[in-house]
CSV table of C-alpha atoms and ligand atoms in Angstrom, one decimal:
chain,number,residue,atom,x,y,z
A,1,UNK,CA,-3.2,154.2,90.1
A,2,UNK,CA,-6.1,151.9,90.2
A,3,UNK,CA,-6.5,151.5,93.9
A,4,UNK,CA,-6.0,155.5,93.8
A,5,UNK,CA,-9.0,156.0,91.5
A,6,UNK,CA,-10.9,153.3,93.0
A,7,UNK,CA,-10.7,155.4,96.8
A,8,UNK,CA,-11.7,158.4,94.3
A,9,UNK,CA,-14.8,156.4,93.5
A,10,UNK,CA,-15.3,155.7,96.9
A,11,UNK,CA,-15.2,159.3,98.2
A,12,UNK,CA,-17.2,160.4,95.7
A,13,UNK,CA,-20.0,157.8,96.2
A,14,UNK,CA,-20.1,157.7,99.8
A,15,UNK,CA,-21.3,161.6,99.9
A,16,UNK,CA,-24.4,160.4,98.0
A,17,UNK,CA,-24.6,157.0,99.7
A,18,UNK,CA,-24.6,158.7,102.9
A,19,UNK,CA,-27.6,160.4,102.1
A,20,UNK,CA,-30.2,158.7,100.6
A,21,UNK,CA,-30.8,155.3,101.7
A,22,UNK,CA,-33.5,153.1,99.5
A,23,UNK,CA,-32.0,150.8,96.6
A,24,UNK,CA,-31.0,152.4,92.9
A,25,UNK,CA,-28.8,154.9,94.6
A,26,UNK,CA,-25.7,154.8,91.4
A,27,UNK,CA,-26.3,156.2,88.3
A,28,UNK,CA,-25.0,153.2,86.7
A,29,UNK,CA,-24.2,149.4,87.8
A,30,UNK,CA,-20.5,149.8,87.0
A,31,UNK,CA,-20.7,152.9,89.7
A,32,UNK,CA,-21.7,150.1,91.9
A,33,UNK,CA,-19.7,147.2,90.8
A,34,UNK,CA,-16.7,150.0,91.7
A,35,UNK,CA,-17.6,151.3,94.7
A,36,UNK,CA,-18.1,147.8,96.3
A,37,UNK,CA,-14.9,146.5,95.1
A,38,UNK,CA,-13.1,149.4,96.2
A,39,UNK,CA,-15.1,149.5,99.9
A,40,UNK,CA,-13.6,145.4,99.4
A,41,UNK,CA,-10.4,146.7,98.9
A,42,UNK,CA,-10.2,149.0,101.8
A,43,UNK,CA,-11.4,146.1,104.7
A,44,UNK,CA,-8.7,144.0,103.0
A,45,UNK,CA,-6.0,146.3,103.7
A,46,UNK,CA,-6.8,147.3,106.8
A,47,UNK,CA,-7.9,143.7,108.0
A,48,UNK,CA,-4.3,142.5,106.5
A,49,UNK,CA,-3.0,144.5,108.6
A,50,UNK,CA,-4.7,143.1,111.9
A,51,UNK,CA,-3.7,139.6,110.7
A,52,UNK,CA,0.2,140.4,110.5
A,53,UNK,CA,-0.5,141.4,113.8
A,54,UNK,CA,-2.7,137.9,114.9
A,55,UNK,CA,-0.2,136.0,113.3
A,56,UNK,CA,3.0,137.7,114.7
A,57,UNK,CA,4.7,138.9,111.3
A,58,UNK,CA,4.4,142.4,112.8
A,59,UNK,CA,4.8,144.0,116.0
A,60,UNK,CA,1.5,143.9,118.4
A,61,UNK,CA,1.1,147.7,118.8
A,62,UNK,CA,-2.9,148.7,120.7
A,63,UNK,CA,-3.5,151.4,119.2
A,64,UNK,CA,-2.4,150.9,115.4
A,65,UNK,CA,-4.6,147.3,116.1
A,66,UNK,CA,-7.5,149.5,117.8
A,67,UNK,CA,-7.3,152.1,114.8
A,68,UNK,CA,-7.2,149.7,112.1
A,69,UNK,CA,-10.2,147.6,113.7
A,70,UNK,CA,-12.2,151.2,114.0
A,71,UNK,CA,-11.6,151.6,110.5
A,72,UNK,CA,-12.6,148.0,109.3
A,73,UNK,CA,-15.9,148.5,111.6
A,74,UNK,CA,-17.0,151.8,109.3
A,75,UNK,CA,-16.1,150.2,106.0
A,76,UNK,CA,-18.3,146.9,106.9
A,77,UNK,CA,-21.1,149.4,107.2
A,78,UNK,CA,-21.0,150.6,103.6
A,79,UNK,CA,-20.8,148.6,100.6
A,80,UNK,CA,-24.0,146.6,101.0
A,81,UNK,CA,-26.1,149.0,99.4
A,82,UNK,CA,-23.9,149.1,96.5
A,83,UNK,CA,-23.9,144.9,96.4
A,84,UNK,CA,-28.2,145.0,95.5
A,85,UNK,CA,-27.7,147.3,92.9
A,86,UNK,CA,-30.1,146.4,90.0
A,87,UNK,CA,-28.1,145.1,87.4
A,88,UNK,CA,-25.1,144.8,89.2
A,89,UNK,CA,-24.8,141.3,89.2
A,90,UNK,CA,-23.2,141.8,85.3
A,91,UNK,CA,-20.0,143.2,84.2
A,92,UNK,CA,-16.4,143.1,85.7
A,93,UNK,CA,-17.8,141.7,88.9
A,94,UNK,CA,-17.1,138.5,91.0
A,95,UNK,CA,-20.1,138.5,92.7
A,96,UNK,CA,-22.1,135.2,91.9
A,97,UNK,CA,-25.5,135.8,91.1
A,98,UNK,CA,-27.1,133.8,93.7
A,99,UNK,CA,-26.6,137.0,95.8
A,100,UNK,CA,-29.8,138.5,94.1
A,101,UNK,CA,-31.8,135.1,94.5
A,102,UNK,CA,-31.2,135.1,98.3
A,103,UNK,CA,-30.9,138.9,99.1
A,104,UNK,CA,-31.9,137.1,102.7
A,105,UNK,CA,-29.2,135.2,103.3
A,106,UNK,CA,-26.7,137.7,101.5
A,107,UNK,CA,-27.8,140.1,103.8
A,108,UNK,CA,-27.6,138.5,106.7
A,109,UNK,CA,-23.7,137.3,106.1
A,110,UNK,CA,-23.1,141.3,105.8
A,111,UNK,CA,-24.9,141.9,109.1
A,112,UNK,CA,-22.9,139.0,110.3
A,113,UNK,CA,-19.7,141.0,109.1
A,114,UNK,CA,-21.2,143.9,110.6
A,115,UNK,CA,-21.6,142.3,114.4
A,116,UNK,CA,-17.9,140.6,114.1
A,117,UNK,CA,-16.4,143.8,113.5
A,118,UNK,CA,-17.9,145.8,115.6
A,119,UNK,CA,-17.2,143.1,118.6
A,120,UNK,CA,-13.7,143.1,117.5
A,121,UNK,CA,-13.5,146.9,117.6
A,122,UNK,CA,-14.8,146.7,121.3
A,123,UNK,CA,-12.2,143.9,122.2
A,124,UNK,CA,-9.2,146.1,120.3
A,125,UNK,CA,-10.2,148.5,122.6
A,126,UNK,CA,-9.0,145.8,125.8
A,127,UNK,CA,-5.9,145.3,124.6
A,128,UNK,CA,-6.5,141.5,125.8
A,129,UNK,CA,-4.8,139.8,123.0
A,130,UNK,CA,-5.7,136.1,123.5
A,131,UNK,CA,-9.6,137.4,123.3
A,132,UNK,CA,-8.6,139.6,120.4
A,133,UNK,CA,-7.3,136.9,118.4
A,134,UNK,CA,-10.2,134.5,118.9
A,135,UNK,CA,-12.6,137.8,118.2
A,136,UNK,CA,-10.5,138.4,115.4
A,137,UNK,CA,-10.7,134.6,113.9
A,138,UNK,CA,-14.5,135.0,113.5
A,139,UNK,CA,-14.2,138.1,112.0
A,140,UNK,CA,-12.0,136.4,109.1
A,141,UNK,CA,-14.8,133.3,109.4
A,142,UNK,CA,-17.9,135.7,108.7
A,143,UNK,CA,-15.3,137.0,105.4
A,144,UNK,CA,-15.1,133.2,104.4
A,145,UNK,CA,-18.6,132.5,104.7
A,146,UNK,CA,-19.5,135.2,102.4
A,147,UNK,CA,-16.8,134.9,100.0
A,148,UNK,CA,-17.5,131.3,99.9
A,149,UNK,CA,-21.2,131.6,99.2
A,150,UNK,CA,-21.6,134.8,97.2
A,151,UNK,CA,-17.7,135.9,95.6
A,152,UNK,CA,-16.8,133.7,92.2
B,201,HEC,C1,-21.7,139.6,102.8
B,201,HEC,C2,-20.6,139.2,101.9
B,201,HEC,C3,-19.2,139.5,102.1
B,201,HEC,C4,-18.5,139.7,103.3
B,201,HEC,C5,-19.0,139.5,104.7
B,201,HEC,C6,-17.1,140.0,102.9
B,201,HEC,N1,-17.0,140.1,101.5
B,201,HEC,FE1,-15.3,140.6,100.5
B,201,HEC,N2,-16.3,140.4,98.7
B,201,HEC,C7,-17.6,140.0,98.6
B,201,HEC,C8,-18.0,139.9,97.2
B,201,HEC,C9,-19.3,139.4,96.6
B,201,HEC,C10,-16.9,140.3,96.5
B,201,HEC,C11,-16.8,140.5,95.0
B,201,HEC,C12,-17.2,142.0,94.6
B,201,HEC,C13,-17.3,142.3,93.2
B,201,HEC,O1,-16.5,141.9,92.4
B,201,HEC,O2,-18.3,143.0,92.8
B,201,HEC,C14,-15.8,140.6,97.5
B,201,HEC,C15,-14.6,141.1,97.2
B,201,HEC,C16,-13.5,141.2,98.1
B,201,HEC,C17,-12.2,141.6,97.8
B,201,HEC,C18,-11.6,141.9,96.4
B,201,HEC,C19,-11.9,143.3,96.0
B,201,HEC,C20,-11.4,143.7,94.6
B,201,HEC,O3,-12.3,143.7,93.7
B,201,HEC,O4,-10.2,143.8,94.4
B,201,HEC,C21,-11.5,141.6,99.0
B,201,HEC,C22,-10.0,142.0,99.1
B,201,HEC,C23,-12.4,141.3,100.0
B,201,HEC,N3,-13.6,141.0,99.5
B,201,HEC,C24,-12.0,141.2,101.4
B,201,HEC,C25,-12.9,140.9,102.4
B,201,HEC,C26,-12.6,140.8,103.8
B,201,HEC,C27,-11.2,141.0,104.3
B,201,HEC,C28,-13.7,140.6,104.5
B,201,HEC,C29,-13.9,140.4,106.0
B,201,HEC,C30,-13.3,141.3,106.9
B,201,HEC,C31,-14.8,140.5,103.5
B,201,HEC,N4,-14.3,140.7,102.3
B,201,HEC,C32,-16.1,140.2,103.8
B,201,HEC,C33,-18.5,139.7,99.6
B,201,HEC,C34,-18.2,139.8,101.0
């Protein structure tokens, strides 16, 4: 029922997100904290189930791989807005709060996100697998980075 509520969130968030675009878009930092997490929670799913198909524990099938990899592309494009949030960087969160001293360099791991899965979409498309699974493997680097840097 979380993860339900959490997509909830989500769809109710991305109308507005969609269409206004300048920072202070949620009425509150926990509408933020949320709708990041849950945007989180979507690319995890749907990248887990790319990587059972990288690492073999699930039948190679091009378009499920090609449709998942479409979705991970849109979601990369969403939550960053959500991440600068003034305010944001309390609460039930795990982002570090280094994020807000170097909105640079946090921004340009998300644009690094944003690259790697569009390229991977385009490869998904090929149905080469060797080049999707290298293309794939610095997708999940460009996740590390951030988490590493900027994710408690
Ligand atoms: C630019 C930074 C950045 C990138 C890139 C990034 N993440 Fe995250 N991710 C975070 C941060 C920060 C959090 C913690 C968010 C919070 O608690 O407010 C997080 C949280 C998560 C969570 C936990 C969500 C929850 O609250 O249950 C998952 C799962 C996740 N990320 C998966 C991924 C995957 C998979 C990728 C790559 C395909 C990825 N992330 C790329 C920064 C990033």
């Amino acid at each position: 029922m979380k993860r339900l509520s959490a997509v909830l969130v989500v769809m109710t968030i991305v109308v507005s997100v969609l269409m206004g675009s300048a920072w202070g878009q949620f009425a509150k930092p926990e509408e933020a904290i949320a709708y990041r997490q849950a945007v989180m929670v979507l690319i995890g799913q749907h990248f887990g189930r790319l990587a059972a198909m990288v690492k073999g524990d699930r039948d190679y099938d091009l378009d499920e791989f090609a449709n998942n990899a479409a979705l991970v592309e849109t979601f990369a494009g969403l939550p960053w807005e959500a991440f600068m949030e003034p305010g944001s960087d309390k609460g039930d969160t795990s982002l570090k709060p280094e994020a807000f001293k170097n909105k640079d360099t946090f921004e340009q791991a998300a644009q690094a996100l944003e690259n790697e899965t569009s390229q991977l979409a385009i490869v998904a498309e090929g149905g080469d697998l060797p080049a999707i699974k290298e293309q794939f493997g610095r997708t999940a680097q460009s996740c590390k980075n951030c988490h590493s840097a900027y994710r408690k």
